Short mmCIF file of C-alpha atoms in Angstrom, two decimals:
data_model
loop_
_atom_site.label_atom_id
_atom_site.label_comp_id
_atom_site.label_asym_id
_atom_site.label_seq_id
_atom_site.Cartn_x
_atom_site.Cartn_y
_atom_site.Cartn_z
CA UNK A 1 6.33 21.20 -8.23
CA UNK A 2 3.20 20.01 -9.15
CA UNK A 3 2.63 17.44 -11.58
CA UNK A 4 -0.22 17.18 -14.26
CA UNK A 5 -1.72 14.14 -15.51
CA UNK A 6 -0.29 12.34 -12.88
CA UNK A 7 -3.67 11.45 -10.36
CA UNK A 8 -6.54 10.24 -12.43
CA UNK A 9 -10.46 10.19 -11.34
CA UNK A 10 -12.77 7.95 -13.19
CA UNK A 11 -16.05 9.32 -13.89
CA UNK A 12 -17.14 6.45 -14.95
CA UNK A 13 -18.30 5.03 -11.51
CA UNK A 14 -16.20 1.82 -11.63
CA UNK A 15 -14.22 1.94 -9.09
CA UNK A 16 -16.89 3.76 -6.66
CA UNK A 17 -18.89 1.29 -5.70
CA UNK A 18 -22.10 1.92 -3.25
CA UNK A 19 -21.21 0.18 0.22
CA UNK A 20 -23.51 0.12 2.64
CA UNK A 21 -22.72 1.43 6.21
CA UNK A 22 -20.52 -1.06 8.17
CA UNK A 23 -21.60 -3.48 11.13
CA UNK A 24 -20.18 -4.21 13.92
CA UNK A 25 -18.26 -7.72 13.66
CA UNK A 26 -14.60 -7.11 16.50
CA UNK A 27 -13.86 -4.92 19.11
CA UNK A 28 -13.98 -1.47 18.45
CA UNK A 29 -17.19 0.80 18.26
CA UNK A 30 -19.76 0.72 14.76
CA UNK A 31 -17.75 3.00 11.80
CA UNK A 32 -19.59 5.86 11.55
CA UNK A 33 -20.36 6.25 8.02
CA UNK A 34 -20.99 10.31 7.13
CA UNK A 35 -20.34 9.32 3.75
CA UNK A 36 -22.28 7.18 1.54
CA UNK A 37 -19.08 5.73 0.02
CA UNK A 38 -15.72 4.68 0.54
CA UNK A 39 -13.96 7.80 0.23
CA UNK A 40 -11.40 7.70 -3.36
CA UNK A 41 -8.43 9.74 -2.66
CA UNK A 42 -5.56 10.72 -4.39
CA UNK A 43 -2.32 11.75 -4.27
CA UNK A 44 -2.69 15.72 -2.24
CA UNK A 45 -0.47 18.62 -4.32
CA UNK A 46 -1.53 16.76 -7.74
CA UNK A 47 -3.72 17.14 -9.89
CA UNK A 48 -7.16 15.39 -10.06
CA UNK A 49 -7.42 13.40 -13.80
CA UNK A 50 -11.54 14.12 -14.84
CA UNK A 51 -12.73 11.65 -17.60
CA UNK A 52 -16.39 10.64 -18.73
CA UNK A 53 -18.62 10.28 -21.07
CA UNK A 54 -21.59 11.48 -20.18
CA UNK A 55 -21.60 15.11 -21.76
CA UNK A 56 -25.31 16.09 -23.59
CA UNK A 57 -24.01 16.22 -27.79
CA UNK A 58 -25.37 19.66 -27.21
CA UNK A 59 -22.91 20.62 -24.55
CA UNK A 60 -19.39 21.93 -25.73
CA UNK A 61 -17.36 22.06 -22.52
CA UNK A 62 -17.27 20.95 -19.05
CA UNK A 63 -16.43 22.53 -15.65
CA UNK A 64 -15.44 20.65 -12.05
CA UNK A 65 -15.48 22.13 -8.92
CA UNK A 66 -14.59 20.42 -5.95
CA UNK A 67 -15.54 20.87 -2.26
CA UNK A 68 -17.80 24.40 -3.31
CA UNK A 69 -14.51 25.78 -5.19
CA UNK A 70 -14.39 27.81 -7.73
CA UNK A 71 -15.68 26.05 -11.55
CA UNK A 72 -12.39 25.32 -13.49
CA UNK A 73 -12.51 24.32 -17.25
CA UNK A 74 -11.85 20.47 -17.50
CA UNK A 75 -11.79 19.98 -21.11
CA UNK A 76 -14.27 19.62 -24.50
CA UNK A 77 -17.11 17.39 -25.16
CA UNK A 78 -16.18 15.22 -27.92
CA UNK A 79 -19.41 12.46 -29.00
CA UNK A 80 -20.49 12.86 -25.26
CA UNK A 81 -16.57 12.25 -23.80
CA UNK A 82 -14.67 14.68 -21.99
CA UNK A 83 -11.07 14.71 -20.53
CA UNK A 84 -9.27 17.26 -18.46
CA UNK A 85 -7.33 17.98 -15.27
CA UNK A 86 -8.58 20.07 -11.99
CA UNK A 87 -5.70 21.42 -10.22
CA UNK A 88 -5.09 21.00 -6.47
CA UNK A 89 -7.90 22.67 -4.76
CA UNK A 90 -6.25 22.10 -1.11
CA UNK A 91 -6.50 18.47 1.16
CA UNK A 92 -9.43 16.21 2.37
CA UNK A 93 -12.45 15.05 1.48
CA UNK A 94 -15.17 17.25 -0.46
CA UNK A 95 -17.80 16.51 -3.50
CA UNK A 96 -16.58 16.51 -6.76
CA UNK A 97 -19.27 18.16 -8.94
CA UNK A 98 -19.13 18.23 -12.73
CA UNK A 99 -21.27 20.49 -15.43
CA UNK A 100 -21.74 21.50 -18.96
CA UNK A 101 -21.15 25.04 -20.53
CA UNK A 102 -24.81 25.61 -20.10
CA UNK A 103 -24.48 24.85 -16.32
CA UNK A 104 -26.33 21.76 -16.14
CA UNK A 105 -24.85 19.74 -13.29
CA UNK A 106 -23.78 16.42 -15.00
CA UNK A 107 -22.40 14.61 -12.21
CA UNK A 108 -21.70 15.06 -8.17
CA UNK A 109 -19.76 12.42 -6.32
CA UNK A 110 -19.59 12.58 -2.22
CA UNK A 111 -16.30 10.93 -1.83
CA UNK A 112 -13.39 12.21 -3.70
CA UNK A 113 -10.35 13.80 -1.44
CA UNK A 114 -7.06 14.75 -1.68
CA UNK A 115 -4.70 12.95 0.77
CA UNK A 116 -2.57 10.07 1.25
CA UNK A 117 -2.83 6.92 -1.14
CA UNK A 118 -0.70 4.70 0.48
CA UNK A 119 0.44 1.10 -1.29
CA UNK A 120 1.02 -1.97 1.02
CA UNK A 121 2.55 -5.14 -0.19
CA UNK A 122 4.68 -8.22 0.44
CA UNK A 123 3.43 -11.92 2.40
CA UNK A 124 1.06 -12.73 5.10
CA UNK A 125 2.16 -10.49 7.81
CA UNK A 126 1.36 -7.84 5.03
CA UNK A 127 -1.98 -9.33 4.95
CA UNK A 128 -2.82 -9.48 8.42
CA UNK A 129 -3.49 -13.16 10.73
CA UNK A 130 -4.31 -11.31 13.83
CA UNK A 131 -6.96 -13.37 15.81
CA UNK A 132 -9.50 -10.15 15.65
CA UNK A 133 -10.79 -8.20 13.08
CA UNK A 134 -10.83 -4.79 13.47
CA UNK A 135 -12.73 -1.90 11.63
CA UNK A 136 -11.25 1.80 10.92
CA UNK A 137 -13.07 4.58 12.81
CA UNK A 138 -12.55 7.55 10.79
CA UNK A 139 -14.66 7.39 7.51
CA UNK A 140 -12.16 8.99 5.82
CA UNK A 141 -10.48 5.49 5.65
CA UNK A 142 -10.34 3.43 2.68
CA UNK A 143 -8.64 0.70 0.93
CA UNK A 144 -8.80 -0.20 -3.34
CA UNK A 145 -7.72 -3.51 -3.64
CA UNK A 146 -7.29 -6.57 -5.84
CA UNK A 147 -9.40 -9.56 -4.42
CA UNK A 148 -7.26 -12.26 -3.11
CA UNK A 149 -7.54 -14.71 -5.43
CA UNK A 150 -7.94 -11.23 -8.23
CA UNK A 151 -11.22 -10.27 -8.30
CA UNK A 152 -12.12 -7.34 -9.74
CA UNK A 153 -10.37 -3.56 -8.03
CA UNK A 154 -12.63 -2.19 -5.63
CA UNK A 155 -13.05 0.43 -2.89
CA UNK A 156 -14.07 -0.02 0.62
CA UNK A 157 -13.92 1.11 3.95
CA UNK A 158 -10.64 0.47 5.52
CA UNK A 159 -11.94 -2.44 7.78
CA UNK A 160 -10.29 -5.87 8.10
CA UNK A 161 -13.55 -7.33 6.41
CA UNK A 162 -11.50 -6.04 2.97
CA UNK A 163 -9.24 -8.95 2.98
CA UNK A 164 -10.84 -12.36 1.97
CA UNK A 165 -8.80 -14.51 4.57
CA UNK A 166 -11.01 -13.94 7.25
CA UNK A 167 -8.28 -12.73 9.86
CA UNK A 168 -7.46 -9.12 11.34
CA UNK A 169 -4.43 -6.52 10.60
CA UNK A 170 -3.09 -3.51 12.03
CA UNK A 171 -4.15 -1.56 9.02
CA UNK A 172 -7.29 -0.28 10.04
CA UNK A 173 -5.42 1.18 13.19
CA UNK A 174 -2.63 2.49 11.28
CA UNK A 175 -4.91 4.28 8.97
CA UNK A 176 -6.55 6.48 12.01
CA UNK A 177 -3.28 7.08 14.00
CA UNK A 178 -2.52 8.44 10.18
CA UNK A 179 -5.21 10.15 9.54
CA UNK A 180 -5.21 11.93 13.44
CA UNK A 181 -1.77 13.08 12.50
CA UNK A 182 -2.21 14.59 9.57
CA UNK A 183 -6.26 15.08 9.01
CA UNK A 184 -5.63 13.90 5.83
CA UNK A 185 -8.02 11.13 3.79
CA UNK A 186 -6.14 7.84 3.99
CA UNK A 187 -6.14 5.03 1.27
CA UNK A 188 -4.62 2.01 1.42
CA UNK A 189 -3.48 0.36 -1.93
CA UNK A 190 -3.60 -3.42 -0.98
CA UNK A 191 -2.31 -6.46 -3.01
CA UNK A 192 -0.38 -8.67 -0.65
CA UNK A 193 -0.18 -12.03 -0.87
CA UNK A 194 0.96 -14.95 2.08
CA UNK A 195 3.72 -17.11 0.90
CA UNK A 196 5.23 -15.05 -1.85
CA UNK A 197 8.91 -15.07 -2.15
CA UNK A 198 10.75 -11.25 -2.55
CA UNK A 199 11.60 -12.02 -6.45
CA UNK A 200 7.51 -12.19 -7.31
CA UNK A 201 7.78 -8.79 -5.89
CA UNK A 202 10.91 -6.94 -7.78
CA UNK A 203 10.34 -5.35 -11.61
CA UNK A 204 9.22 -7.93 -13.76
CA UNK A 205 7.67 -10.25 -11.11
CA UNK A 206 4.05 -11.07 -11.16
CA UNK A 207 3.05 -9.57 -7.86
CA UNK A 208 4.84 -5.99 -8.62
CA UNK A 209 3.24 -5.82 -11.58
CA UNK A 210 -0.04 -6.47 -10.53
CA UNK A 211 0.82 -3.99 -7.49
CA UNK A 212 1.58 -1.15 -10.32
CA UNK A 213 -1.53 -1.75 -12.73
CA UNK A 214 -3.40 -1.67 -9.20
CA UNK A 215 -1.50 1.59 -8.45
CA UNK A 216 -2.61 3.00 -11.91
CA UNK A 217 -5.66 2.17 -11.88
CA UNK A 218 -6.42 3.70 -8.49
CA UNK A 219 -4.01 6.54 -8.33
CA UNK A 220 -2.93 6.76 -12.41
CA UNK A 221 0.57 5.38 -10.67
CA UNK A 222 1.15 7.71 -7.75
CA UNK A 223 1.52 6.81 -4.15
CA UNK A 224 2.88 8.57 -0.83
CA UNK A 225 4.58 5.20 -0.03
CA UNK A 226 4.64 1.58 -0.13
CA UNK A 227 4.58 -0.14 2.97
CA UNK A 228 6.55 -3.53 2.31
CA UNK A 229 6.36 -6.34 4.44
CA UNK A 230 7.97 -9.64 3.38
CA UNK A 231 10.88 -11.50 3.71
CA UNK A 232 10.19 -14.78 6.09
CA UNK A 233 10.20 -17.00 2.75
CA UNK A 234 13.71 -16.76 1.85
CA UNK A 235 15.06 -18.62 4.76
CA UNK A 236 13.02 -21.21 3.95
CA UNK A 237 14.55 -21.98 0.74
CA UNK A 238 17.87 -21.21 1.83
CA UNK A 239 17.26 -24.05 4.98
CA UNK A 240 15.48 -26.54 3.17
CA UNK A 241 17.52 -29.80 4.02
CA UNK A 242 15.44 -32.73 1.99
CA UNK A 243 18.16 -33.99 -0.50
CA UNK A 244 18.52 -33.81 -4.28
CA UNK A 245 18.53 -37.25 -5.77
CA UNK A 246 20.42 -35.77 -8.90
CA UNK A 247 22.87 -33.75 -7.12
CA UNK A 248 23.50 -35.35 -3.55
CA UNK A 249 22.65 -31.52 -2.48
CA UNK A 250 20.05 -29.81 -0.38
CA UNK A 251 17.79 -27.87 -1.82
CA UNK A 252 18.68 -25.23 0.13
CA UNK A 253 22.11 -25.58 -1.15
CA UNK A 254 20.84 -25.33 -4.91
CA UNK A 255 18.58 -22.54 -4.23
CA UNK A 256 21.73 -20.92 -2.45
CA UNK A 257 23.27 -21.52 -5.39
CA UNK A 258 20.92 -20.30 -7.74
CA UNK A 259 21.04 -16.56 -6.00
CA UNK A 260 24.93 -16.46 -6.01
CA UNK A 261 25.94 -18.27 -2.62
CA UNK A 262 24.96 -14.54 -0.20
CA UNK A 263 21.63 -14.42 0.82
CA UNK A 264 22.23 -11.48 2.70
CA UNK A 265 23.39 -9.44 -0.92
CA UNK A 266 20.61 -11.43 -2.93
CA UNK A 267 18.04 -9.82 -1.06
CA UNK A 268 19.47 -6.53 -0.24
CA UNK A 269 19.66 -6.52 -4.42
CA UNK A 270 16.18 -7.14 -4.57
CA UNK A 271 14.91 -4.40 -2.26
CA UNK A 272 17.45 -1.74 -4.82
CA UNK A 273 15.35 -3.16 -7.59
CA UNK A 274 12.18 -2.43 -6.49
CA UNK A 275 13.34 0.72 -4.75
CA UNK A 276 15.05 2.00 -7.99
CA UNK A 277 11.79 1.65 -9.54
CA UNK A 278 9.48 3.16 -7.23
CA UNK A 279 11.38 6.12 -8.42
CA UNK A 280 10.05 6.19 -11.78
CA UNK A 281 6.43 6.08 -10.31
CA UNK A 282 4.25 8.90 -10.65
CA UNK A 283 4.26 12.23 -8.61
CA UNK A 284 7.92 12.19 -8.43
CA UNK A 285 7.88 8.36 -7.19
CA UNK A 286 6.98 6.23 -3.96
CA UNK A 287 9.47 5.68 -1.32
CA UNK A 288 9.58 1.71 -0.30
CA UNK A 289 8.72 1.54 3.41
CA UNK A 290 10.46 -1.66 5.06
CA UNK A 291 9.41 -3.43 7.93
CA UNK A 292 11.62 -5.43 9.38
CA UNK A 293 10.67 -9.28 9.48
CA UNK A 294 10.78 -11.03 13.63
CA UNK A 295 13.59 -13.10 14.50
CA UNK A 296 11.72 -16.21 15.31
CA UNK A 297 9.93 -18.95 13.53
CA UNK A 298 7.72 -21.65 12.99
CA UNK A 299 9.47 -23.70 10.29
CA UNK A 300 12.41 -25.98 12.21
CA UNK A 301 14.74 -26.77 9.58
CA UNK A 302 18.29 -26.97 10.41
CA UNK A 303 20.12 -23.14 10.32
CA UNK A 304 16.89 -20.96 9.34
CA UNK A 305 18.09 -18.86 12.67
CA UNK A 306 21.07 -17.77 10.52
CA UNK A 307 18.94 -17.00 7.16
CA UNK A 308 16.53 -15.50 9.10
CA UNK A 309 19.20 -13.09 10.17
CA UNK A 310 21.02 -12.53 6.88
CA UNK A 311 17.41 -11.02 5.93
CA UNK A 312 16.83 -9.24 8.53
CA UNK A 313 20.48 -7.27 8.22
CA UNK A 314 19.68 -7.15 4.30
CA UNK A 315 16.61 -5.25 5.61
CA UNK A 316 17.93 -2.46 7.89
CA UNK A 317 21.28 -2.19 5.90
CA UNK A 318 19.05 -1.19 2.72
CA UNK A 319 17.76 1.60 4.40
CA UNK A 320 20.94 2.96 5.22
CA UNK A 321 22.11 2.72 1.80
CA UNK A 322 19.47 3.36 -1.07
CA UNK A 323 17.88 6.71 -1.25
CA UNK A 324 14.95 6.12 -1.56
CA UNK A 325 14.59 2.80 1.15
CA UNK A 326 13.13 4.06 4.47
CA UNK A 327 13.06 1.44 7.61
CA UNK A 328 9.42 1.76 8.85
CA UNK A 329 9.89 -0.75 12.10
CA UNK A 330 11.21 -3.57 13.39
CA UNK A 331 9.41 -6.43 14.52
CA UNK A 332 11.60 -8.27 16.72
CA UNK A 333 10.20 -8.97 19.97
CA UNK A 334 6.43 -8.83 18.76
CA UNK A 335 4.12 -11.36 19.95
CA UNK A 336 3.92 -13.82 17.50
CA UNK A 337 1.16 -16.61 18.71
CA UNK A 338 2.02 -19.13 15.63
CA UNK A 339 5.82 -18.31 15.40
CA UNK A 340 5.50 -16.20 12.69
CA UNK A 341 2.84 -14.06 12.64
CA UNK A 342 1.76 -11.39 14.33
CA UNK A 343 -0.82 -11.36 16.58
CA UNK A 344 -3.95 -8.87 18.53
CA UNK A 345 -1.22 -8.15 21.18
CA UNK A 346 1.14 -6.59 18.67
CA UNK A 347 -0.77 -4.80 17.09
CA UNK A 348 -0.69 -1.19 18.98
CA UNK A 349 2.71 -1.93 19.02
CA UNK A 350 3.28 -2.66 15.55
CA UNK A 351 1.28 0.35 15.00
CA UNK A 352 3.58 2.98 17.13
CA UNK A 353 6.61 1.53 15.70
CA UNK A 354 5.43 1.93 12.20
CA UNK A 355 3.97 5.87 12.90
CA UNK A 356 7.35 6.81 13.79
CA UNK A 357 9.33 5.22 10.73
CA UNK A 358 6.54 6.68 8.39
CA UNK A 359 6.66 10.46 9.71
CA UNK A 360 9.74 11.37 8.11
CA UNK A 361 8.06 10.06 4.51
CA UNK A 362 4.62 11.07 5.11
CA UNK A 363 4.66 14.35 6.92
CA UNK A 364 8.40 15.40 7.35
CA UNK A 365 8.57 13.92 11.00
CA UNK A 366 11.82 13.54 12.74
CA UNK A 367 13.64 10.67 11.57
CA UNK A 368 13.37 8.23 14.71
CA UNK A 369 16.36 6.26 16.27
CA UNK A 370 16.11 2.76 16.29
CA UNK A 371 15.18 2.28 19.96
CA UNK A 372 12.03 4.22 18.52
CA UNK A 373 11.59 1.78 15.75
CA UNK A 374 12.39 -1.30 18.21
CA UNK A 375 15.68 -2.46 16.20
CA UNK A 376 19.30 -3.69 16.68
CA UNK A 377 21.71 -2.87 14.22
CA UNK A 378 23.29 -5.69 12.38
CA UNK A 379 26.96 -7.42 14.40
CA UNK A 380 29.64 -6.80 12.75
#
């Protein structure tokens, strides 16, 4: 079924900012760049949200077309504002072209498409601290995104030079394998954030909610999935041995405390909470994508190997229980240069793994085993 007034375009030019063609700064070849801006894309099968205000008081009515379609009514000129919906008019990338009942031509934009929005969230592995920066190849690559420390939304080419940290990801590379698959338009939704702890990211918490607004404002709060990728805080806590002068306990023991005793059901809790909400999300909702965190790390306190592992069965055990939690890959095994994060060596890797756990959600794929996805299944 389709849904109305579910994907949202903003006519006025916000959002689609004019960014120059990309240099080459890494390892791969110069982005070709067909398109004179980072192409917006929503949600394909929905329908396109049309809103401005720059209708002539003379005009009555305005028309879209998109990609050298057919002219479909949008909606009335009211004191120079209009508002309407164009239905799907198929997948990709086309120009968007808007005009008055008189057939003046009010407004063409280059980069509008219908594809795959696609939200990605959690701590620093979500962010990417590979040693190289990479750039996508396909133009039809994108990213909207929420500065790191929240500057204004904006849209860019999906290259590594979209983060503010300076380091690279395996985004970039994910988007092409994506978009070779599928030949759809690509667009990442991107607001994580390194050191954030899985309760910032439930219902409520400061980094979902700033992860939905983003959502809405890009996509008017749909998404084909979001890609979550956090999870190596929690042992932390749960480890941390410096003592409470008040209590005579660690603080991992109060913070165990704090989440009812089970870290394993604490966090397997917290993925239901965001998952059950993803399924109010627009379009008929967004399936949470989970990768699995490593089995190693960099912080030595005394038992994290045993946290570490409550989260990581948490992780794969949500997936077999909640509807609407997919396990995306496992990252066990990874080369991790720092002890925690991964590095240039993973990333093709990463990549493959992660393909095969998204093509059941994205484009009805088989649903891969978990030799595919490079996991164990929790020990009894």
């Amino acid at each position: 079924m389709r849904h109305r007034s579910r994907v949202m375009f903003f006519m006025a030019v916000v959002v689609m900012m004019n960014i120059g063609a990309n240099d080459c700064q890494n390892n791969q070849a110069p982005v070709p760049s067909p398109l004179p801006q980072p192409l917006m894309t929503m949600l394909a099968g929905n329908d396109m949200e049309v809103r401005g205000n720059d209708c002539p008081v003379t005009s009555t009515f305005v028309e879209a077309s998109w990609n050298g379609g057919p002219w479909i009514y949008v909606g009335s000129c009211t004191l120079g504002e209009y508002e309407g919906f164009l239905p799907p008019q198929g997948a990709g990338h086309g120009i968007l072209a808007i005009r008055d009942n008189t057939g003046q031509i009010l407004r063409t934009t280059l980069s509008v498409g219908w594809g795959l929005p696609i939200e990605i969230t959690g701590q620093s592995n979500a962010t990417g601290l590979m040693e190289t920066l990479i750039n996508a190849i396909s133009s039809l690559a994108s990213v909207f995104m929420v500065g790191h420390q929240n500057e204004a939304e904006s849209i860019k080419h999906a290259d590594d030079r979209f983060t503010d940290h300076g380091n690279g990801s395996a985004w970039p590379l994910l988007a092409d394998e994506i978009i070779g698959q599928t030949g759809l338009p690509v667009m990442f939704i991107s607001s994580p954030v390194g050191a954030t702890s899985v309760s910032q990211w439930v219902p409520g918490g400061n980094l979902r909610e700033r992860a939905k607004d983003l959502r809405m404002t890009a996509t008017n709060d749909c998404s084909a999935a979001d890609i979550f990728y956090q999870g190596e805080n929690e042992p932390v806590f749960a480890s941390n041995p410096t003592i409470d002068p008040e209590t005579g306990l660690t603080f991992g023991e109060l913070w165990l405390a704090s989440i009812g005793g089970d870290l394993k059901q604490y966090y397997k809790g917290e993925l239901f909470k965001i998952a059950d909400d993803h399924m109010n999300a627009g379009c008929g909702g967004t399936p949470l994508v989970i990768v699995q965190i490593g089995d190693n790390t960099a912080n030595q306190n005394p038992g994290i190997q045993g946290f570490i592992q409550e989260v990581r069965d948490a992780q794969y055990e949500a997936a077999i229980e909640h509807p609407n939690i997919h396990l995306g890959a496992c990252t066990a095994g990874l080369p991790v240069p720092d002890g925690l994060h991964l590095g240039d060596d993973a990333r093709e890797e990463f990549v493959s793994r992660l393909m095969k756990g998204l093509a059941p959600v994205l484009w009805g794929g088989p649903v891969p085993t978990d030799e595919e996805l490079g996991c164990t299944p929790p020990q009894v």
